[in-house]
mmCIF file of C-alpha atoms in Angstrom:
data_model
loop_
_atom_site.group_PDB
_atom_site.id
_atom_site.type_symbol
_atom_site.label_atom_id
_atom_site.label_comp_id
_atom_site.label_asym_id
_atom_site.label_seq_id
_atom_site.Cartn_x
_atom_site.Cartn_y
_atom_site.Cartn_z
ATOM 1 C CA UNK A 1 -65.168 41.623 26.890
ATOM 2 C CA UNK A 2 -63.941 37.719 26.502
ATOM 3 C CA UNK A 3 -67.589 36.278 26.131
ATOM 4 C CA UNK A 4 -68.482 35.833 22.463
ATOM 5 C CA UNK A 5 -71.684 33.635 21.491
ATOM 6 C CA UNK A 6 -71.249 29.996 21.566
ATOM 7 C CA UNK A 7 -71.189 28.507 18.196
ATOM 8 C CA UNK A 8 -73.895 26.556 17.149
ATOM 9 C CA UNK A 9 -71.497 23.001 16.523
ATOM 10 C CA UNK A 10 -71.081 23.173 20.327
ATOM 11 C CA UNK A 11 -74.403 21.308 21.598
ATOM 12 C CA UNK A 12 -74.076 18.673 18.821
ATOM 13 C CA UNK A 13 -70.282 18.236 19.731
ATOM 14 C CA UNK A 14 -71.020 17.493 23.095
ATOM 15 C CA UNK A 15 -73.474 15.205 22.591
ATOM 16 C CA UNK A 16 -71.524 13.124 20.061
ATOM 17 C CA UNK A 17 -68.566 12.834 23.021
ATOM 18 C CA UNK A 18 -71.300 11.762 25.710
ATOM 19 C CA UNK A 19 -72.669 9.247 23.499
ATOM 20 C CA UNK A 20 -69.150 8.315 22.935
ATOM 21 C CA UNK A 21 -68.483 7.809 26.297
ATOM 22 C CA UNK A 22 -71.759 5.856 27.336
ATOM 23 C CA UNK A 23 -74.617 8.559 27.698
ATOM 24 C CA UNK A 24 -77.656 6.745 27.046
ATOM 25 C CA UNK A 25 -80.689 9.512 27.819
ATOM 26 C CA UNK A 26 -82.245 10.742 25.104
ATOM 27 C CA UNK A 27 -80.621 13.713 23.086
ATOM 28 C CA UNK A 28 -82.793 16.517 24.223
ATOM 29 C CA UNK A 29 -81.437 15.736 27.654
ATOM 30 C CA UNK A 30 -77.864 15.893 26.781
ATOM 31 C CA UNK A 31 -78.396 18.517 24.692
ATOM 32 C CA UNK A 32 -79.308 20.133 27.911
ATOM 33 C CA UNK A 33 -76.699 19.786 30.000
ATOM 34 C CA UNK A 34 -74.453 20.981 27.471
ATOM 35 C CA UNK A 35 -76.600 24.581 26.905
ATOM 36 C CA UNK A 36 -76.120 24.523 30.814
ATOM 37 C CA UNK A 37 -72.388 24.552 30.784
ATOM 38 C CA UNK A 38 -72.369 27.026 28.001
ATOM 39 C CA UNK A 39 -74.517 29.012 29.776
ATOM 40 C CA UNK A 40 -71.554 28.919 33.026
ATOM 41 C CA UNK A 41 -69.024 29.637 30.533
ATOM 42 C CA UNK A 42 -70.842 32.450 28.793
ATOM 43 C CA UNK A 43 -71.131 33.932 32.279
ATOM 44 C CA UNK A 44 -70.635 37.748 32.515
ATOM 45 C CA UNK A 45 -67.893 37.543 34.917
ATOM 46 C CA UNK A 46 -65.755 35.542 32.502
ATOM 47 C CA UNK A 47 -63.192 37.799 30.477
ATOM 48 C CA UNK A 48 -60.697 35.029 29.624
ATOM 49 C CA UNK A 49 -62.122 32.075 30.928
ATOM 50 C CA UNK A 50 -65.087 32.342 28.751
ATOM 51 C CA UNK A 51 -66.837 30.406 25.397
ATOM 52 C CA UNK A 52 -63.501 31.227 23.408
ATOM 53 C CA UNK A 53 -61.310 29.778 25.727
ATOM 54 C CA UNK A 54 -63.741 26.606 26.171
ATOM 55 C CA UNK A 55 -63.685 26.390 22.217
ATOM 56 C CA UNK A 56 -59.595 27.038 22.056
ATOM 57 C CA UNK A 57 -59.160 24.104 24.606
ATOM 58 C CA UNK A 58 -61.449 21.670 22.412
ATOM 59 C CA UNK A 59 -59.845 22.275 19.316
ATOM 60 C CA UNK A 60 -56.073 21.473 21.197
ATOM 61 C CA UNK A 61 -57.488 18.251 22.341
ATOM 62 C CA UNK A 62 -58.766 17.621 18.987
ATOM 63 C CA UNK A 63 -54.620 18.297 17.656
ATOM 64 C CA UNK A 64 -53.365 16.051 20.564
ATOM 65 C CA UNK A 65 -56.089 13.587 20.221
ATOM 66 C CA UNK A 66 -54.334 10.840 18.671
ATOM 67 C CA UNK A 67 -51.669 10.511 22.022
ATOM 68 C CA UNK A 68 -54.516 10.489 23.949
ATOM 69 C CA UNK A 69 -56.039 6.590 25.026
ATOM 70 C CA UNK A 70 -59.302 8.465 25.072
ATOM 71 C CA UNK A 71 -59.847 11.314 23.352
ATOM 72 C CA UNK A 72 -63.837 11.536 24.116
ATOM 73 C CA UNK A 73 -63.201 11.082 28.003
ATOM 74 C CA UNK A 74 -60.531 13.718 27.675
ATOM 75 C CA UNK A 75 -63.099 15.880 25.379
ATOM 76 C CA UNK A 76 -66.003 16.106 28.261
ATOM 77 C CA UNK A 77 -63.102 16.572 30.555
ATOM 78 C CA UNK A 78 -62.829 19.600 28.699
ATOM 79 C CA UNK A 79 -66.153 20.965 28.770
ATOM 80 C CA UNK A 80 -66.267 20.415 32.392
ATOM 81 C CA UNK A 81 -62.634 21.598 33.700
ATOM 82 C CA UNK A 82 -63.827 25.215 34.233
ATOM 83 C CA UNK A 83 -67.266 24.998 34.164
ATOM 84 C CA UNK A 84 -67.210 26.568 37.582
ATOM 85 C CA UNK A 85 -65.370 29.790 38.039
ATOM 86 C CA UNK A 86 -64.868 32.850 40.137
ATOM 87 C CA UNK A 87 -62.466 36.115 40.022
ATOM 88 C CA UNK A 88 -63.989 37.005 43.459
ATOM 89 C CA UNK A 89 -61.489 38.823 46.059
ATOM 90 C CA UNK A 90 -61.790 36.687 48.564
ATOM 91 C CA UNK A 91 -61.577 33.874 46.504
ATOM 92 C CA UNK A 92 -58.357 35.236 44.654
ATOM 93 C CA UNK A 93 -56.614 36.311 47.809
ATOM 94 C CA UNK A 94 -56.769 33.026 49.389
ATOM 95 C CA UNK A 95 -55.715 31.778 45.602
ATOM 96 C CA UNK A 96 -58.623 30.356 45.440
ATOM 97 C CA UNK A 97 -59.361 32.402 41.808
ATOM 98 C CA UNK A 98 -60.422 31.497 38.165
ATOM 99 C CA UNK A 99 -61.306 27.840 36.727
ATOM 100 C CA UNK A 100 -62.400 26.125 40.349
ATOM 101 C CA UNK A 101 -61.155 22.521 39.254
ATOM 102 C CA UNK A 102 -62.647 21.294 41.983
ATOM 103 C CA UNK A 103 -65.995 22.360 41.653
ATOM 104 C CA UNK A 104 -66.126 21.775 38.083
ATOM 105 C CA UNK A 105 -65.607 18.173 38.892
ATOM 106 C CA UNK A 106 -67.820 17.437 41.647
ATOM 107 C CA UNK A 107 -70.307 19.099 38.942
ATOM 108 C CA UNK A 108 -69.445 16.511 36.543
ATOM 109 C CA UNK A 109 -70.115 13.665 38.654
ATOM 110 C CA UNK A 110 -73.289 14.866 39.421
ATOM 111 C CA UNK A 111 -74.859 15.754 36.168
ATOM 112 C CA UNK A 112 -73.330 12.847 34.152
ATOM 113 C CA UNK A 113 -74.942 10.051 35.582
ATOM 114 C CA UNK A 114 -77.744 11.610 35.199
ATOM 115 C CA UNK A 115 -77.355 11.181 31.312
ATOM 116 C CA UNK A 116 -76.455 7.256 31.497
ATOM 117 C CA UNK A 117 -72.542 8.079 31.884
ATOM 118 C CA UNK A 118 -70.976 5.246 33.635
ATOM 119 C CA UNK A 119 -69.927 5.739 37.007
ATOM 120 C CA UNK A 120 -66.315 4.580 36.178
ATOM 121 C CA UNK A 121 -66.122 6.606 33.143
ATOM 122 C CA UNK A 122 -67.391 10.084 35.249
ATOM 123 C CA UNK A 123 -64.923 9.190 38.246
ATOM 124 C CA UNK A 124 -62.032 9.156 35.222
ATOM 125 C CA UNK A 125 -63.027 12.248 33.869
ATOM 126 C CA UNK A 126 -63.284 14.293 37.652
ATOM 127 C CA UNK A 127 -59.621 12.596 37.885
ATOM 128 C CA UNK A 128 -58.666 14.462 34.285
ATOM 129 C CA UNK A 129 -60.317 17.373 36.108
ATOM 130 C CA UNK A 130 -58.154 17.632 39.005
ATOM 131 C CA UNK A 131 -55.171 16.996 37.575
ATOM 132 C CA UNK A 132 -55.271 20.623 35.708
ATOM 133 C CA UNK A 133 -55.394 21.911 39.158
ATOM 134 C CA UNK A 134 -52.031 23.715 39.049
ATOM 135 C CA UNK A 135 -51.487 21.680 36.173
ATOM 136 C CA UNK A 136 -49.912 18.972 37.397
ATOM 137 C CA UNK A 137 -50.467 16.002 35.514
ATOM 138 C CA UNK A 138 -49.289 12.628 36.471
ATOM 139 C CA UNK A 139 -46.444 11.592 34.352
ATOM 140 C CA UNK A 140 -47.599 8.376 33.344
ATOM 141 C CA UNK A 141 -51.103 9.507 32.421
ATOM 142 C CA UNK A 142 -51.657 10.785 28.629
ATOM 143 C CA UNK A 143 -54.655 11.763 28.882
ATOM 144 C CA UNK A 144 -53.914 14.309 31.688
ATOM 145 C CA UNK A 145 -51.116 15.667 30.238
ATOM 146 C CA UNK A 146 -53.637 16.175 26.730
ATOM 147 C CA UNK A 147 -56.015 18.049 28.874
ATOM 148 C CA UNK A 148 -53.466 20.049 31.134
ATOM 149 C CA UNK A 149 -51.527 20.959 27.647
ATOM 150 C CA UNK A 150 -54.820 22.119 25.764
ATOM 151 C CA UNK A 151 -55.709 24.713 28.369
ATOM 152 C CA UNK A 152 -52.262 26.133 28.675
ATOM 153 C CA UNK A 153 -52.227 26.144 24.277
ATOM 154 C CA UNK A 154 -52.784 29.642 24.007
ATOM 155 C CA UNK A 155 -49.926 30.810 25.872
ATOM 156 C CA UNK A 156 -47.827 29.369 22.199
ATOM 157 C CA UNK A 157 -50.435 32.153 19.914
ATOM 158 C CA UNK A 158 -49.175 35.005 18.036
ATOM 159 C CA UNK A 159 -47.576 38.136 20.095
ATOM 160 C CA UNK A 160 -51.246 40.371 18.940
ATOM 161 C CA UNK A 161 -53.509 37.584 20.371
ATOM 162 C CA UNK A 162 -51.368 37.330 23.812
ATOM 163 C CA UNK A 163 -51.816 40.931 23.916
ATOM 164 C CA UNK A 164 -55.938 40.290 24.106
ATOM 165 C CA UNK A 165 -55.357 37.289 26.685
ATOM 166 C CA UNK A 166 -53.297 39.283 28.653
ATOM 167 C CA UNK A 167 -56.017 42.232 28.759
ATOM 168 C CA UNK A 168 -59.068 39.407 29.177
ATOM 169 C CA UNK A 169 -57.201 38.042 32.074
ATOM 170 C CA UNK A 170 -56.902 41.254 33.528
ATOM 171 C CA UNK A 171 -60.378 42.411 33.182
ATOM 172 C CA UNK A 172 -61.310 38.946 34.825
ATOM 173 C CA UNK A 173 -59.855 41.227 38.254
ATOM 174 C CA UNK A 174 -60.212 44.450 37.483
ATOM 175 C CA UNK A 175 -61.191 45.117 41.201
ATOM 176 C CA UNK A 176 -58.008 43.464 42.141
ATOM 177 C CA UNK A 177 -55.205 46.624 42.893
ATOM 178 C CA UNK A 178 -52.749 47.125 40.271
ATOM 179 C CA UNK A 179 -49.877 46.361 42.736
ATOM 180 C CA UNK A 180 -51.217 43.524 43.739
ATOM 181 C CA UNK A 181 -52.324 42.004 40.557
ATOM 182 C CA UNK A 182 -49.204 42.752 38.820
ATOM 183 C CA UNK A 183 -46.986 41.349 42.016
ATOM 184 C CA UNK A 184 -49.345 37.959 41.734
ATOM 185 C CA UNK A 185 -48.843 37.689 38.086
ATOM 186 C CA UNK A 186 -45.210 37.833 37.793
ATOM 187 C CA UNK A 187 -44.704 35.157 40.637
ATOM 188 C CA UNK A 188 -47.157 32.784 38.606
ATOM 189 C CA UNK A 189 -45.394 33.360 35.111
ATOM 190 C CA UNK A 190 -42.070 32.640 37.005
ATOM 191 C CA UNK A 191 -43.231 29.614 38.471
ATOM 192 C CA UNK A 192 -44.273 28.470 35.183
ATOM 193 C CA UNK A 193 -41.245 29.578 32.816
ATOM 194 C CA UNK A 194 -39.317 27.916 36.008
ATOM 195 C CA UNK A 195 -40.456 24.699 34.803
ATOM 196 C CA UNK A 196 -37.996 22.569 32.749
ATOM 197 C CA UNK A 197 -41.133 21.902 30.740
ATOM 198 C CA UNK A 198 -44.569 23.731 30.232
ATOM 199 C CA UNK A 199 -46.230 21.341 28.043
ATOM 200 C CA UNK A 200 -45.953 17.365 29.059
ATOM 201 C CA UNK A 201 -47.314 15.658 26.334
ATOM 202 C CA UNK A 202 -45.209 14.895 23.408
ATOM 203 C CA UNK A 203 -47.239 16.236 20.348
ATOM 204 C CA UNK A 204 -47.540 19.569 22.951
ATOM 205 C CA UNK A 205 -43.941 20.311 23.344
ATOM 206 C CA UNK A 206 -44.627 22.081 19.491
ATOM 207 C CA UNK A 207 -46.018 25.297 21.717
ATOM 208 C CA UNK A 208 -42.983 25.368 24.424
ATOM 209 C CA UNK A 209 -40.812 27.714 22.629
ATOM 210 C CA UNK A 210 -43.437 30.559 21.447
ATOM 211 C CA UNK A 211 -44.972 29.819 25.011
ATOM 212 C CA UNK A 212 -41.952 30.806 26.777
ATOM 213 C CA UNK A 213 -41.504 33.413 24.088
ATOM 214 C CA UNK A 214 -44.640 35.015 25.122
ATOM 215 C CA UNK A 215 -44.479 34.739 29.061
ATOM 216 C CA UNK A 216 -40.944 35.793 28.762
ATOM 217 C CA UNK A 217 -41.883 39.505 26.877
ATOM 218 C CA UNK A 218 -45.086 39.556 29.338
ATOM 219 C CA UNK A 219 -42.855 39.828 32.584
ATOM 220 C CA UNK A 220 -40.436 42.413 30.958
ATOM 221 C CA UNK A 221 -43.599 44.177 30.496
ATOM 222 C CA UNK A 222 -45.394 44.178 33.638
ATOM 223 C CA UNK A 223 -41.834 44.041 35.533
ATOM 224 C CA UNK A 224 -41.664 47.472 34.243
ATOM 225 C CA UNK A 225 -45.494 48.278 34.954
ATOM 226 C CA UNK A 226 -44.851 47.508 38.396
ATOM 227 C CA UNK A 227 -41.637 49.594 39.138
ATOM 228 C CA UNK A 228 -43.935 52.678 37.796
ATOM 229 C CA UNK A 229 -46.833 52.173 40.161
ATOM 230 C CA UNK A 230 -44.395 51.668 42.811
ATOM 231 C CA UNK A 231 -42.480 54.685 42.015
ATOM 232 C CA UNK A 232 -46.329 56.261 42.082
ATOM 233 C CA UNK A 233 -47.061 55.096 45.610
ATOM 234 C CA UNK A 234 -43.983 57.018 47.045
ATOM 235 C CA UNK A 235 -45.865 60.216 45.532
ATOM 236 C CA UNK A 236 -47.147 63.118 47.124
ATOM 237 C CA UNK A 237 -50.831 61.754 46.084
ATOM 238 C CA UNK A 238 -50.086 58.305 46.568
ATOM 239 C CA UNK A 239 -53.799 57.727 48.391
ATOM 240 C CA UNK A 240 -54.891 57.616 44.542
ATOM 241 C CA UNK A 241 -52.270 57.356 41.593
ATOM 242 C CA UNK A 242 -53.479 56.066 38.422
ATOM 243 C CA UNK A 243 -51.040 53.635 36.741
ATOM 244 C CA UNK A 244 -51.681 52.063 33.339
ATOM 245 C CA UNK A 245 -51.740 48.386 33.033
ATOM 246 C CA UNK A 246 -52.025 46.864 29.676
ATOM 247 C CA UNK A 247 -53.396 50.222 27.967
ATOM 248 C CA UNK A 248 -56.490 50.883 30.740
ATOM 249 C CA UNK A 249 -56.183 52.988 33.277
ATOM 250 C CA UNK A 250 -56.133 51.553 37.079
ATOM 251 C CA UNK A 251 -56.324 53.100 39.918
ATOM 252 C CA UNK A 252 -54.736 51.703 43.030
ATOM 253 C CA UNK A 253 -55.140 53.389 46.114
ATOM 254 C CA UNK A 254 -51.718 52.409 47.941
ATOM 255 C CA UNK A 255 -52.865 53.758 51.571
ATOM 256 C CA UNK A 256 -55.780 51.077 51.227
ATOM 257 C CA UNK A 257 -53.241 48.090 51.377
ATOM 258 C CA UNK A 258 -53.940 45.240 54.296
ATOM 259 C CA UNK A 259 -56.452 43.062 55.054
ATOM 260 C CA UNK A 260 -59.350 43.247 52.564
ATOM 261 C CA UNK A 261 -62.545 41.578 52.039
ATOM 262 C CA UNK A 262 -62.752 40.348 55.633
ATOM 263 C CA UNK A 263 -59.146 38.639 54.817
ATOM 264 C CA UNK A 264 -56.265 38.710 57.869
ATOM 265 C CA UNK A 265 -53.163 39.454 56.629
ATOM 266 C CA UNK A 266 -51.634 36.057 57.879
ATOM 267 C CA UNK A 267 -53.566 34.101 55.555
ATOM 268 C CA UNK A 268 -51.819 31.714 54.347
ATOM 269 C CA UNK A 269 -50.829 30.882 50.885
ATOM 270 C CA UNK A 270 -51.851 27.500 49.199
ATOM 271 C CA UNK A 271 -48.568 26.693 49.469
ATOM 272 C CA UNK A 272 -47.995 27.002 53.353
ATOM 273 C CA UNK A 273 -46.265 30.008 53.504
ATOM 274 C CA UNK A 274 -47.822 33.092 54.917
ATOM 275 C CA UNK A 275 -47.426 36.515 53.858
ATOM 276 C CA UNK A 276 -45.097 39.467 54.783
ATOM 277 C CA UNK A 277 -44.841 42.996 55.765
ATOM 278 C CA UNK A 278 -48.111 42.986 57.091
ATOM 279 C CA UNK A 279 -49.660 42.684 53.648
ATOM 280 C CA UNK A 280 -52.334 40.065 52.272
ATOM 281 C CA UNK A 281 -51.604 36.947 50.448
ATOM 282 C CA UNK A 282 -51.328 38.161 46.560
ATOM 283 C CA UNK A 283 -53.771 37.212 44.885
ATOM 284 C CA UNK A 284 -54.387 34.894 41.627
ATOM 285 C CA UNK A 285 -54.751 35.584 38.291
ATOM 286 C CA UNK A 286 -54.568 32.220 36.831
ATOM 287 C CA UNK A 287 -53.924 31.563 32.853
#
């Protein structure tokens, strides 16, 4: 599973960045908050999204740092910008699944006043928050583009290390079919290699080409996954074919496709379309 134990630096490294920023309490208290949001990322539901992913994206900011106007602001950003998470169905249907950016940052500007944080400084950071909602950073702010960049980082790692992100994001929706999942993550790899750029900031333009490397030998891969449960479905025991996805075996019962969870199957996407063929939105397996 993705959840490792937190490394001890990680309390002391958040407290230097709060004090950085303007947290005033005393360190106990700070020190508190942060065991709190290690606790949320240590979270059993967390596969991917976990303490390794938390401590990939603070040592990226730490390599873009120097582009950045503030790279302590962007640092707590950090901490906070999945601090809130969920891989429910519901939730992933509606594509409402993984790092809740919204949440996370509503969280922030509750519990950082609450350490002396200015309120200017925690309205800046829930604005760095947001902005890795669907990764879309503004173009004119560094900062955003630092933090978007540093969460998307591990797309550029080595081919053996993709193949454990791939299986960690996987496991984060295990109860999501294997049709479905692999239909939802081929349109979001698309959408991103569609992008004339993945990474906007200058110093993280070093990961585009093994990024696109990677995504680009992921959907040959589960291209091909998917034509083979497909092919299953037409079977003569297509109520229950096992496929294999990413070396585990996953069963998707095909005659069980249509609304689930209480969903209708003209729910629309986040986008504003709606689905087709009768069938519920896909969901969202977010990197």
């Amino acid at each position: 599973m993705g959840v490792i134990e937190a490394p001890q630096w990680l309390v002391p490294a958040f407290t230097r960045s709060a004090k950085a920023i303007g947290a005033d309490a005393p360190t106990d208290e700070i020190a508190a908050v942060a065991e709190a949001l290690i606790a949320s990322w240590s979270s059993p539901d967390r596969f991917h999204h976990a303490i390794k992913h938390l401590v990939d994206v603070l040592a990226s900011i730490d390599q873009l740092a120097e582009e950045t106007h503030d790279p302590d602001v962007v640092r707590v950003a950090g901490w906070y910008h999945g601090a809130e998470f969920t891989a429910l169905a519901r939730a992933s249907y509606a594509h409402k699944g993984g790092e809740d950016t919204m949440a996370s940052a509503e969280r922030a500007r509750r519990e950082l006043p609450a350490i002396g944080v200015a309120d200017a400084t925690v309205e800046r950071i829930a604005t760095l928050i947001a902005q890795i909602h669907r990764h879309s950073a503004s173009t004119v702010d560094v900062d955003a583009q630092a933090l978007s960049d540093a969460d998307l980082a591990g797309l550029a790692c080595e081919p053996q290390k993709y193949a454990a992100y791939r299986k960690n994001i996987r496991a984060e929706y295990a109860h999501i079919p294997a049709e479905d999942y692999l239909e939802a993550r081929i349109a979001i790899l698309r959408k991103l290699v569609s992008r004339p750029q993945i990474f906007c900031s200058p110093m993280g333009r070093q990961w585009e080409e093994p990024a696109r490397e990677n995504i680009t030998a992921e959907l040959s891969k589960l291209s091909s996954e998917l034509e083979r449960v497909e092919a299953a479905s037409q079977g003569p025991d297509a109520d229950a074919e096992a496929a294999v996805l990413d070396g585990q075996s996953i069963v998707t019962r095909v005659s069980a496709r249509g609304p689930r969870d209480g969903l209708s199957p003209a729910s629309p996407f986040d986008d504003g379309s709606t689905s087709t063929l009768g069938r519920s939105p896909r969901p969202d397996p977010r990197s």
